[in-house]
Amino acid sequence: MKKLLLLIVVLLAAAFAAFQVPAVQDRLVGAVMKRNMDNRDRQALFADDALRLLVCGSSSPFPSEDRARPCLAVIAGGKYYVVDTGPGSWNRMALLRMPGERIGAVLLTHFHSDHIGDLGEFDMQTWVAGRPGPLPVYGPQGVEKVVAGFNQAYGLDHGYRVAHHGAEMLKPESGVMKPITAGIGEGLQPLFTDGDLRVSIFAVSHAPIHPAVGYRFDYKGRSIVISGDTVKDARVIAASRGVDLLAHEAQNQDMVARLAATAGSLDRPRLRKIFHDIPDYHTSPVEAAEVANEAGVKLLLMYHLTPPPPKALERRFLAGVSDIRPRGVALARDGMLVELPLAGGEPVVSRLR
Ligand SMILES: [Zn+2]
Ligand SMILES: [Zn+2]
């Protein structure tokens, strides 16, 4: 035992000494640079053999060490379509080494700040990465105001980048966002098509926030619905009938009630008021499971997690869910990938590193 301890100490000391050698440091730095920059392996995500969904933000407005605010990327037909661009979500995309030039569009569900904070970064960074034209940004009424504001706020920096890197590399006419306002009627409304991808929009209930919408993606026989922020709503059930994957927001109301009580005990009345107010416009995990059951979806992925649970509390967050839906439930984490093979079969859940 003593010999083993001695061996471990000697090995640790040797490793520590090795890290002080410049040549060893150089090799490590080179390896880290290559690892952070090399995204050739990401091209596999764009193979035309599956409809995919990547979680680029699983949290809600709550701060989190390891979760960005809401962001889901649907990957189909060689591009990705980003539903909501919450604060920190571009950082997550960059850490996941996603190729910015492959962005197809952004779709906003509504204009709470936790859903739009990184919109300017998505525009700027995907333009710098080589996006060939203006970035389309779809959303309900109000999207034109949000996009105009971000275009204005980032306008000076767009000029700086062109001046520094040249208009040949950064075409000024490509580095802006183009708002596309969607009308919302009853039920699913067609929004746009791109090759074999069909995207639809539907209204949800996030009162007093109007409008608020969800989106449906259909590609070569596979389908994904994203709820946006909503209470349990028959329109989400109708839009999700029989889909392969439903990404639904989830808020654990018991935990929020305890947060309100804790804020009260700490004499933080503004926080207590917010925690007291938010249950009436979100969906509990059990209600999200009811929506998935009633719609007959294959896999329910809960995201927009309120509060965002640390790993040790994820089961607690889902309390009561397994009673009504024992299978076909996943809790989103940043970097989670769901693949729906075009050849058919069950959804495959993994995590990008
Ligand atoms: Zn939200
Ligand atoms: Zn909201």
Short mmCIF file of C-alpha atoms and ligand atoms in Angstrom, two decimals:
data_model
loop_
_atom_site.label_atom_id
_atom_site.label_comp_id
_atom_site.label_asym_id
_atom_site.label_seq_id
_atom_site.Cartn_x
_atom_site.Cartn_y
_atom_site.Cartn_z
CA MET A 1 0.00 0.00 0.00
CA LYS A 2 2.82 2.37 1.00
CA LYS A 3 4.69 1.47 -2.20
CA LEU A 4 1.61 2.24 -4.28
CA LEU A 5 1.19 5.64 -2.63
CA LEU A 6 4.86 6.38 -3.21
CA LEU A 7 4.51 5.41 -6.87
CA ILE A 8 1.50 7.71 -7.31
CA VAL A 9 3.36 10.62 -5.68
CA VAL A 10 6.41 10.02 -7.90
CA LEU A 11 4.23 9.86 -11.05
CA LEU A 12 2.37 13.05 -10.13
CA ALA A 13 5.65 14.84 -9.47
CA ALA A 14 7.01 13.62 -12.81
CA ALA A 15 3.87 14.83 -14.64
CA PHE A 16 4.09 18.20 -12.88
CA ALA A 17 7.76 18.50 -13.84
CA ALA A 18 6.97 17.55 -17.45
CA PHE A 19 4.36 20.30 -17.71
CA GLN A 20 7.09 22.85 -16.86
CA VAL A 21 9.11 21.84 -19.93
CA PRO A 22 8.48 24.35 -22.78
CA ALA A 23 8.49 21.65 -25.46
CA VAL A 24 5.76 19.72 -23.59
CA GLN A 25 3.74 22.91 -23.11
CA ASP A 26 4.04 23.66 -26.83
CA ARG A 27 2.69 20.25 -27.77
CA LEU A 28 -0.23 20.67 -25.34
CA VAL A 29 -1.06 24.15 -26.65
CA GLY A 30 -0.97 22.87 -30.22
CA ALA A 31 -3.26 19.96 -29.38
CA VAL A 32 -5.79 22.24 -27.63
CA MET A 33 -5.78 24.72 -30.54
CA LYS A 34 -6.40 21.94 -33.05
CA ARG A 35 -9.12 20.39 -30.94
CA ASN A 36 -10.97 23.74 -30.54
CA MET A 37 -10.72 24.71 -34.21
CA ASP A 38 -11.14 21.45 -36.09
CA ASN A 39 -14.83 21.00 -36.98
CA ARG A 40 -14.43 18.54 -39.82
CA ASP A 41 -16.10 15.85 -37.72
CA ARG A 42 -19.20 18.07 -37.47
CA GLN A 43 -19.93 17.60 -41.18
CA ALA A 44 -21.40 14.18 -40.27
CA LEU A 45 -24.31 16.02 -38.62
CA PHE A 46 -25.35 17.28 -42.04
CA ALA A 47 -25.46 13.88 -43.77
CA ASP A 48 -28.83 13.42 -45.42
CA ASP A 49 -29.69 10.32 -43.41
CA ALA A 50 -31.61 11.83 -40.45
CA LEU A 51 -33.59 14.77 -39.16
CA ARG A 52 -31.66 16.04 -36.14
CA LEU A 53 -32.14 18.35 -33.19
CA LEU A 54 -29.24 19.82 -31.23
CA VAL A 55 -29.73 21.50 -27.84
CA CYS A 56 -27.77 24.78 -27.90
CA GLY A 57 -29.47 26.08 -24.73
CA SER A 58 -31.53 24.10 -22.19
CA SER A 59 -32.07 26.70 -19.45
CA SER A 60 -34.70 29.36 -18.85
CA PRO A 61 -33.96 32.93 -17.68
CA PHE A 62 -32.23 31.39 -14.66
CA PRO A 63 -28.43 31.59 -14.58
CA SER A 64 -26.61 28.31 -14.96
CA GLU A 65 -22.97 27.21 -15.04
CA ASP A 66 -23.49 24.67 -17.79
CA ARG A 67 -26.74 25.59 -19.54
CA ALA A 68 -27.28 28.44 -21.99
CA ARG A 69 -30.70 30.08 -22.26
CA PRO A 70 -33.21 28.62 -24.74
CA CYS A 71 -31.87 27.54 -28.11
CA LEU A 72 -32.68 24.49 -30.26
CA ALA A 73 -31.13 23.83 -33.67
CA VAL A 74 -32.96 21.64 -36.18
CA ILE A 75 -30.59 20.14 -38.74
CA ALA A 76 -31.99 19.07 -42.12
CA GLY A 77 -31.00 19.15 -45.77
CA GLY A 78 -27.46 20.34 -45.10
CA LYS A 79 -28.39 23.39 -42.96
CA TYR A 80 -29.48 24.19 -39.43
CA TYR A 81 -32.44 26.29 -38.31
CA VAL A 82 -32.18 27.89 -34.87
CA VAL A 83 -35.30 28.24 -32.74
CA ASP A 84 -34.56 31.03 -30.23
CA THR A 85 -31.16 32.55 -29.49
CA GLY A 86 -31.02 32.88 -25.71
CA PRO A 87 -28.04 34.51 -23.94
CA GLY A 88 -25.01 32.21 -24.03
CA SER A 89 -26.37 30.08 -26.88
CA TRP A 90 -23.88 31.25 -29.51
CA ASN A 91 -21.08 30.48 -27.05
CA ARG A 92 -22.51 26.96 -26.76
CA MET A 93 -22.67 26.59 -30.56
CA ALA A 94 -19.04 27.71 -30.81
CA LEU A 95 -17.94 25.33 -28.05
CA LEU A 96 -19.73 22.55 -29.94
CA ARG A 97 -17.75 23.61 -33.05
CA MET A 98 -20.86 24.03 -35.18
CA PRO A 99 -20.08 25.44 -38.66
CA GLY A 100 -21.65 28.89 -38.67
CA GLU A 101 -21.85 29.12 -42.45
CA ARG A 102 -24.44 26.35 -42.53
CA ILE A 103 -27.11 28.36 -40.72
CA GLY A 104 -30.36 28.46 -42.70
CA ALA A 105 -32.52 30.77 -40.58
CA VAL A 106 -33.44 31.85 -37.06
CA LEU A 107 -37.00 31.38 -35.82
CA LEU A 108 -38.13 33.28 -32.73
CA THR A 109 -41.00 31.99 -30.57
CA HIS A 110 -41.56 35.35 -28.80
CA PHE A 111 -39.48 38.28 -27.63
CA HIS A 112 -38.71 37.70 -23.95
CA SER A 113 -35.04 38.50 -23.48
CA ASP A 114 -34.12 34.91 -22.61
CA HIS A 115 -35.09 33.98 -26.19
CA ILE A 116 -33.44 36.77 -28.19
CA GLY A 117 -30.33 37.87 -26.24
CA ASP A 118 -27.77 36.32 -28.62
CA LEU A 119 -29.51 37.20 -31.91
CA GLY A 120 -26.80 39.73 -32.80
CA GLU A 121 -24.08 37.18 -32.13
CA PHE A 122 -25.75 34.57 -34.37
CA ASP A 123 -25.85 37.14 -37.17
CA MET A 124 -22.29 38.40 -36.67
CA GLN A 125 -20.60 35.06 -36.10
CA THR A 126 -22.29 33.15 -38.93
CA TRP A 127 -21.53 36.00 -41.34
CA VAL A 128 -17.87 35.95 -40.32
CA ALA A 129 -17.90 32.15 -40.76
CA GLY A 130 -19.00 32.57 -44.37
CA ARG A 131 -22.79 32.68 -44.47
CA PRO A 132 -23.53 33.52 -48.12
CA GLY A 133 -26.42 35.99 -47.69
CA PRO A 134 -28.55 37.93 -45.20
CA LEU A 135 -29.83 35.87 -42.27
CA PRO A 136 -33.61 35.31 -42.43
CA VAL A 137 -35.26 35.73 -39.01
CA TYR A 138 -38.82 34.43 -38.78
CA GLY A 139 -41.21 35.32 -36.01
CA PRO A 140 -44.67 36.58 -35.20
CA GLN A 141 -45.62 40.28 -35.28
CA GLY A 142 -42.85 42.26 -33.56
CA VAL A 143 -39.92 40.42 -35.16
CA GLU A 144 -39.31 43.36 -37.50
CA LYS A 145 -38.76 45.66 -34.50
CA VAL A 146 -36.41 43.23 -32.74
CA VAL A 147 -34.36 42.59 -35.89
CA ALA A 148 -34.15 46.31 -36.74
CA GLY A 149 -32.84 46.98 -33.22
CA PHE A 150 -30.14 44.30 -33.40
CA ASN A 151 -29.15 45.37 -36.93
CA GLN A 152 -28.74 48.90 -35.63
CA ALA A 153 -26.88 47.90 -32.46
CA TYR A 154 -24.40 45.76 -34.43
CA GLY A 155 -24.13 48.23 -37.33
CA LEU A 156 -20.92 49.91 -36.19
CA ASP A 157 -19.19 46.57 -35.60
CA HIS A 158 -20.25 45.36 -39.06
CA GLY A 159 -18.42 48.39 -40.45
CA TYR A 160 -15.35 47.65 -38.32
CA ARG A 161 -15.17 44.06 -39.58
CA VAL A 162 -15.44 45.06 -43.24
CA ALA A 163 -12.80 47.75 -42.77
CA HIS A 164 -10.42 45.29 -41.08
CA HIS A 165 -10.87 42.11 -43.12
CA GLY A 166 -12.02 43.51 -46.46
CA ALA A 167 -15.33 43.58 -48.32
CA GLU A 168 -14.23 40.66 -50.45
CA MET A 169 -14.19 38.32 -47.47
CA LEU A 170 -17.05 39.96 -45.58
CA LYS A 171 -19.66 41.04 -48.09
CA PRO A 172 -21.45 43.96 -46.39
CA GLU A 173 -24.79 43.10 -48.02
CA SER A 174 -24.69 39.61 -46.47
CA GLY A 175 -23.99 40.73 -42.91
CA VAL A 176 -27.49 41.77 -41.92
CA MET A 177 -30.66 40.10 -40.74
CA LYS A 178 -33.87 40.08 -42.75
CA PRO A 179 -37.06 39.91 -40.65
CA ILE A 180 -39.95 37.82 -41.96
CA THR A 181 -43.21 38.37 -40.09
CA ALA A 182 -45.47 35.34 -39.94
CA GLY A 183 -49.23 35.58 -39.77
CA ILE A 184 -50.77 33.25 -37.21
CA GLY A 185 -54.24 31.84 -37.69
CA GLU A 186 -56.05 28.86 -36.25
CA GLY A 187 -53.98 25.67 -36.12
CA LEU A 188 -50.82 24.92 -38.06
CA GLN A 189 -49.94 27.49 -40.73
CA PRO A 190 -47.29 26.87 -43.39
CA LEU A 191 -44.28 29.16 -42.83
CA PHE A 192 -41.67 28.21 -45.43
CA THR A 193 -40.16 25.31 -47.31
CA ASP A 194 -36.51 24.71 -48.11
CA GLY A 195 -36.01 21.71 -50.40
CA ASP A 196 -37.74 18.79 -48.67
CA LEU A 197 -38.01 20.66 -45.35
CA ARG A 198 -41.44 22.02 -44.46
CA VAL A 199 -41.75 24.42 -41.52
CA SER A 200 -45.06 25.42 -39.92
CA ILE A 201 -46.01 27.83 -37.15
CA PHE A 202 -48.79 27.74 -34.53
CA ALA A 203 -49.98 29.97 -31.69
CA VAL A 204 -49.47 28.99 -28.04
CA SER A 205 -50.63 30.46 -24.69
CA HIS A 206 -48.01 32.51 -22.85
CA ALA A 207 -50.40 35.26 -21.70
CA PRO A 208 -49.97 38.13 -21.09
CA ILE A 209 -47.31 37.79 -23.79
CA HIS A 210 -48.85 38.03 -27.28
CA PRO A 211 -48.01 36.77 -29.74
CA ALA A 212 -46.16 33.59 -28.74
CA VAL A 213 -45.70 30.67 -31.10
CA GLY A 214 -44.31 27.17 -31.57
CA TYR A 215 -42.88 25.58 -34.72
CA ARG A 216 -43.15 22.25 -36.49
CA PHE A 217 -40.51 20.78 -38.83
CA ASP A 218 -41.28 17.97 -41.29
CA TYR A 219 -38.53 16.36 -43.33
CA LYS A 220 -38.75 13.22 -45.44
CA GLY A 221 -41.31 11.53 -43.19
CA ARG A 222 -39.83 12.57 -39.82
CA SER A 223 -41.09 15.39 -37.63
CA ILE A 224 -40.22 17.69 -34.73
CA VAL A 225 -42.38 20.15 -32.78
CA ILE A 226 -40.94 22.89 -30.56
CA SER A 227 -43.41 24.36 -28.07
CA GLY A 228 -41.81 27.70 -27.21
CA ASP A 229 -43.05 29.16 -23.91
CA THR A 230 -46.61 28.10 -23.12
CA VAL A 231 -48.98 26.64 -20.61
CA LYS A 232 -50.41 23.20 -21.40
CA ASP A 233 -52.25 24.01 -24.61
CA ALA A 234 -54.54 21.99 -26.88
CA ARG A 235 -52.94 23.71 -29.86
CA VAL A 236 -49.56 22.18 -29.00
CA ILE A 237 -51.25 18.77 -28.79
CA ALA A 238 -52.94 19.30 -32.15
CA ALA A 239 -49.70 20.43 -33.81
CA SER A 240 -47.77 17.48 -32.30
CA ARG A 241 -50.16 14.67 -33.24
CA GLY A 242 -47.98 11.63 -33.95
CA VAL A 243 -44.65 13.49 -34.29
CA ASP A 244 -41.35 11.77 -33.60
CA LEU A 245 -40.02 14.42 -31.23
CA LEU A 246 -41.72 17.08 -29.12
CA ALA A 247 -39.40 19.57 -27.44
CA HIS A 248 -41.58 21.10 -24.72
CA GLU A 249 -40.76 23.71 -22.09
CA ALA A 250 -40.96 22.53 -18.45
CA GLN A 251 -41.12 24.33 -15.13
CA ASN A 252 -41.12 22.46 -11.83
CA GLN A 253 -43.81 24.35 -9.92
CA ASP A 254 -42.91 22.87 -6.49
CA MET A 255 -39.34 24.05 -6.86
CA VAL A 256 -40.53 27.50 -7.96
CA ALA A 257 -42.82 27.70 -4.90
CA ARG A 258 -39.83 26.85 -2.69
CA LEU A 259 -37.75 29.48 -4.48
CA ALA A 260 -40.47 32.05 -3.70
CA ALA A 261 -40.46 31.04 -0.03
CA THR A 262 -36.66 31.16 0.11
CA ALA A 263 -36.59 34.63 -1.49
CA GLY A 264 -39.13 35.75 1.13
CA SER A 265 -37.01 34.40 3.98
CA LEU A 266 -33.98 36.25 2.57
CA ASP A 267 -35.91 39.51 2.39
CA ARG A 268 -35.74 39.68 -1.41
CA PRO A 269 -39.31 40.79 -2.19
CA ARG A 270 -38.77 41.49 -5.90
CA LEU A 271 -37.47 37.96 -6.49
CA ARG A 272 -40.30 36.52 -4.41
CA LYS A 273 -42.84 38.41 -6.52
CA ILE A 274 -41.30 37.08 -9.76
CA PHE A 275 -41.29 33.48 -8.48
CA HIS A 276 -44.87 33.99 -7.36
CA ASP A 277 -45.92 35.28 -10.81
CA ILE A 278 -44.28 32.80 -13.21
CA PRO A 279 -46.26 29.57 -12.60
CA ASP A 280 -49.27 30.90 -14.50
CA TYR A 281 -47.58 30.99 -17.91
CA HIS A 282 -45.45 27.84 -18.02
CA THR A 283 -46.01 24.07 -18.12
CA SER A 284 -45.10 21.59 -15.38
CA PRO A 285 -43.12 18.44 -16.30
CA VAL A 286 -46.21 16.28 -15.59
CA GLU A 287 -48.34 18.50 -17.84
CA ALA A 288 -45.69 18.30 -20.58
CA ALA A 289 -45.88 14.49 -20.28
CA GLU A 290 -49.68 14.71 -20.58
CA VAL A 291 -49.28 16.77 -23.78
CA ALA A 292 -46.88 14.16 -25.20
CA ASN A 293 -49.24 11.31 -24.27
CA GLU A 294 -52.31 13.00 -25.67
CA ALA A 295 -50.49 13.80 -28.91
CA GLY A 296 -48.94 10.31 -29.15
CA VAL A 297 -45.37 11.54 -29.70
CA LYS A 298 -42.46 9.11 -29.69
CA LEU A 299 -40.01 11.16 -27.62
CA LEU A 300 -40.64 14.09 -25.29
CA LEU A 301 -37.60 16.30 -24.71
CA MET A 302 -38.09 18.79 -21.90
CA TYR A 303 -36.15 22.04 -22.25
CA HIS A 304 -36.42 25.66 -21.03
CA LEU A 305 -35.91 24.07 -17.62
CA THR A 306 -37.11 26.20 -14.73
CA PRO A 307 -35.20 26.09 -12.50
CA PRO A 308 -32.34 24.47 -14.43
CA PRO A 309 -31.56 21.42 -12.28
CA PRO A 310 -28.04 20.32 -11.45
CA LYS A 311 -27.41 16.72 -12.55
CA ALA A 312 -28.08 15.34 -9.07
CA LEU A 313 -31.58 16.88 -9.05
CA GLU A 314 -32.71 15.91 -12.54
CA ARG A 315 -34.79 12.96 -11.26
CA ARG A 316 -36.37 15.21 -8.68
CA PHE A 317 -37.21 17.75 -11.39
CA LEU A 318 -39.16 14.99 -13.18
CA ALA A 319 -41.10 13.88 -10.05
CA GLY A 320 -44.40 12.26 -11.03
CA VAL A 321 -43.59 12.05 -14.75
CA SER A 322 -42.77 8.33 -14.84
CA ASP A 323 -46.18 7.53 -13.27
CA ILE A 324 -47.93 8.71 -16.41
CA ARG A 325 -45.17 8.31 -19.01
CA PRO A 326 -42.65 5.62 -18.05
CA ARG A 327 -40.77 5.75 -21.37
CA GLY A 328 -40.01 8.26 -24.11
CA VAL A 329 -38.87 11.15 -21.89
CA ALA A 330 -35.53 12.99 -21.99
CA LEU A 331 -34.37 16.03 -20.06
CA ALA A 332 -32.36 18.41 -22.24
CA ARG A 333 -28.74 19.24 -21.56
CA ASP A 334 -26.62 21.57 -23.66
CA GLY A 335 -24.99 19.58 -26.44
CA MET A 336 -27.65 16.86 -26.46
CA LEU A 337 -28.34 15.51 -29.95
CA VAL A 338 -31.52 13.71 -31.00
CA GLU A 339 -31.38 11.92 -34.34
CA LEU A 340 -34.41 10.67 -36.27
CA PRO A 341 -33.06 8.31 -38.94
CA LEU A 342 -34.74 8.78 -42.32
CA ALA A 343 -34.70 4.99 -42.71
CA GLY A 344 -37.10 4.83 -39.74
CA GLY A 345 -36.67 3.53 -36.20
CA GLU A 346 -36.60 5.01 -32.72
CA PRO A 347 -35.06 8.42 -31.91
CA VAL A 348 -31.39 8.13 -30.97
CA VAL A 349 -30.19 10.39 -28.12
CA SER A 350 -26.49 11.20 -27.63
CA ARG A 351 -24.32 14.11 -26.55
CA LEU A 352 -21.83 16.05 -28.63
CA ARG A 353 -18.42 16.70 -27.06
ZN ZN B 1 -38.61 31.87 -21.75
ZN ZN B 2 -41.34 33.71 -22.28
#
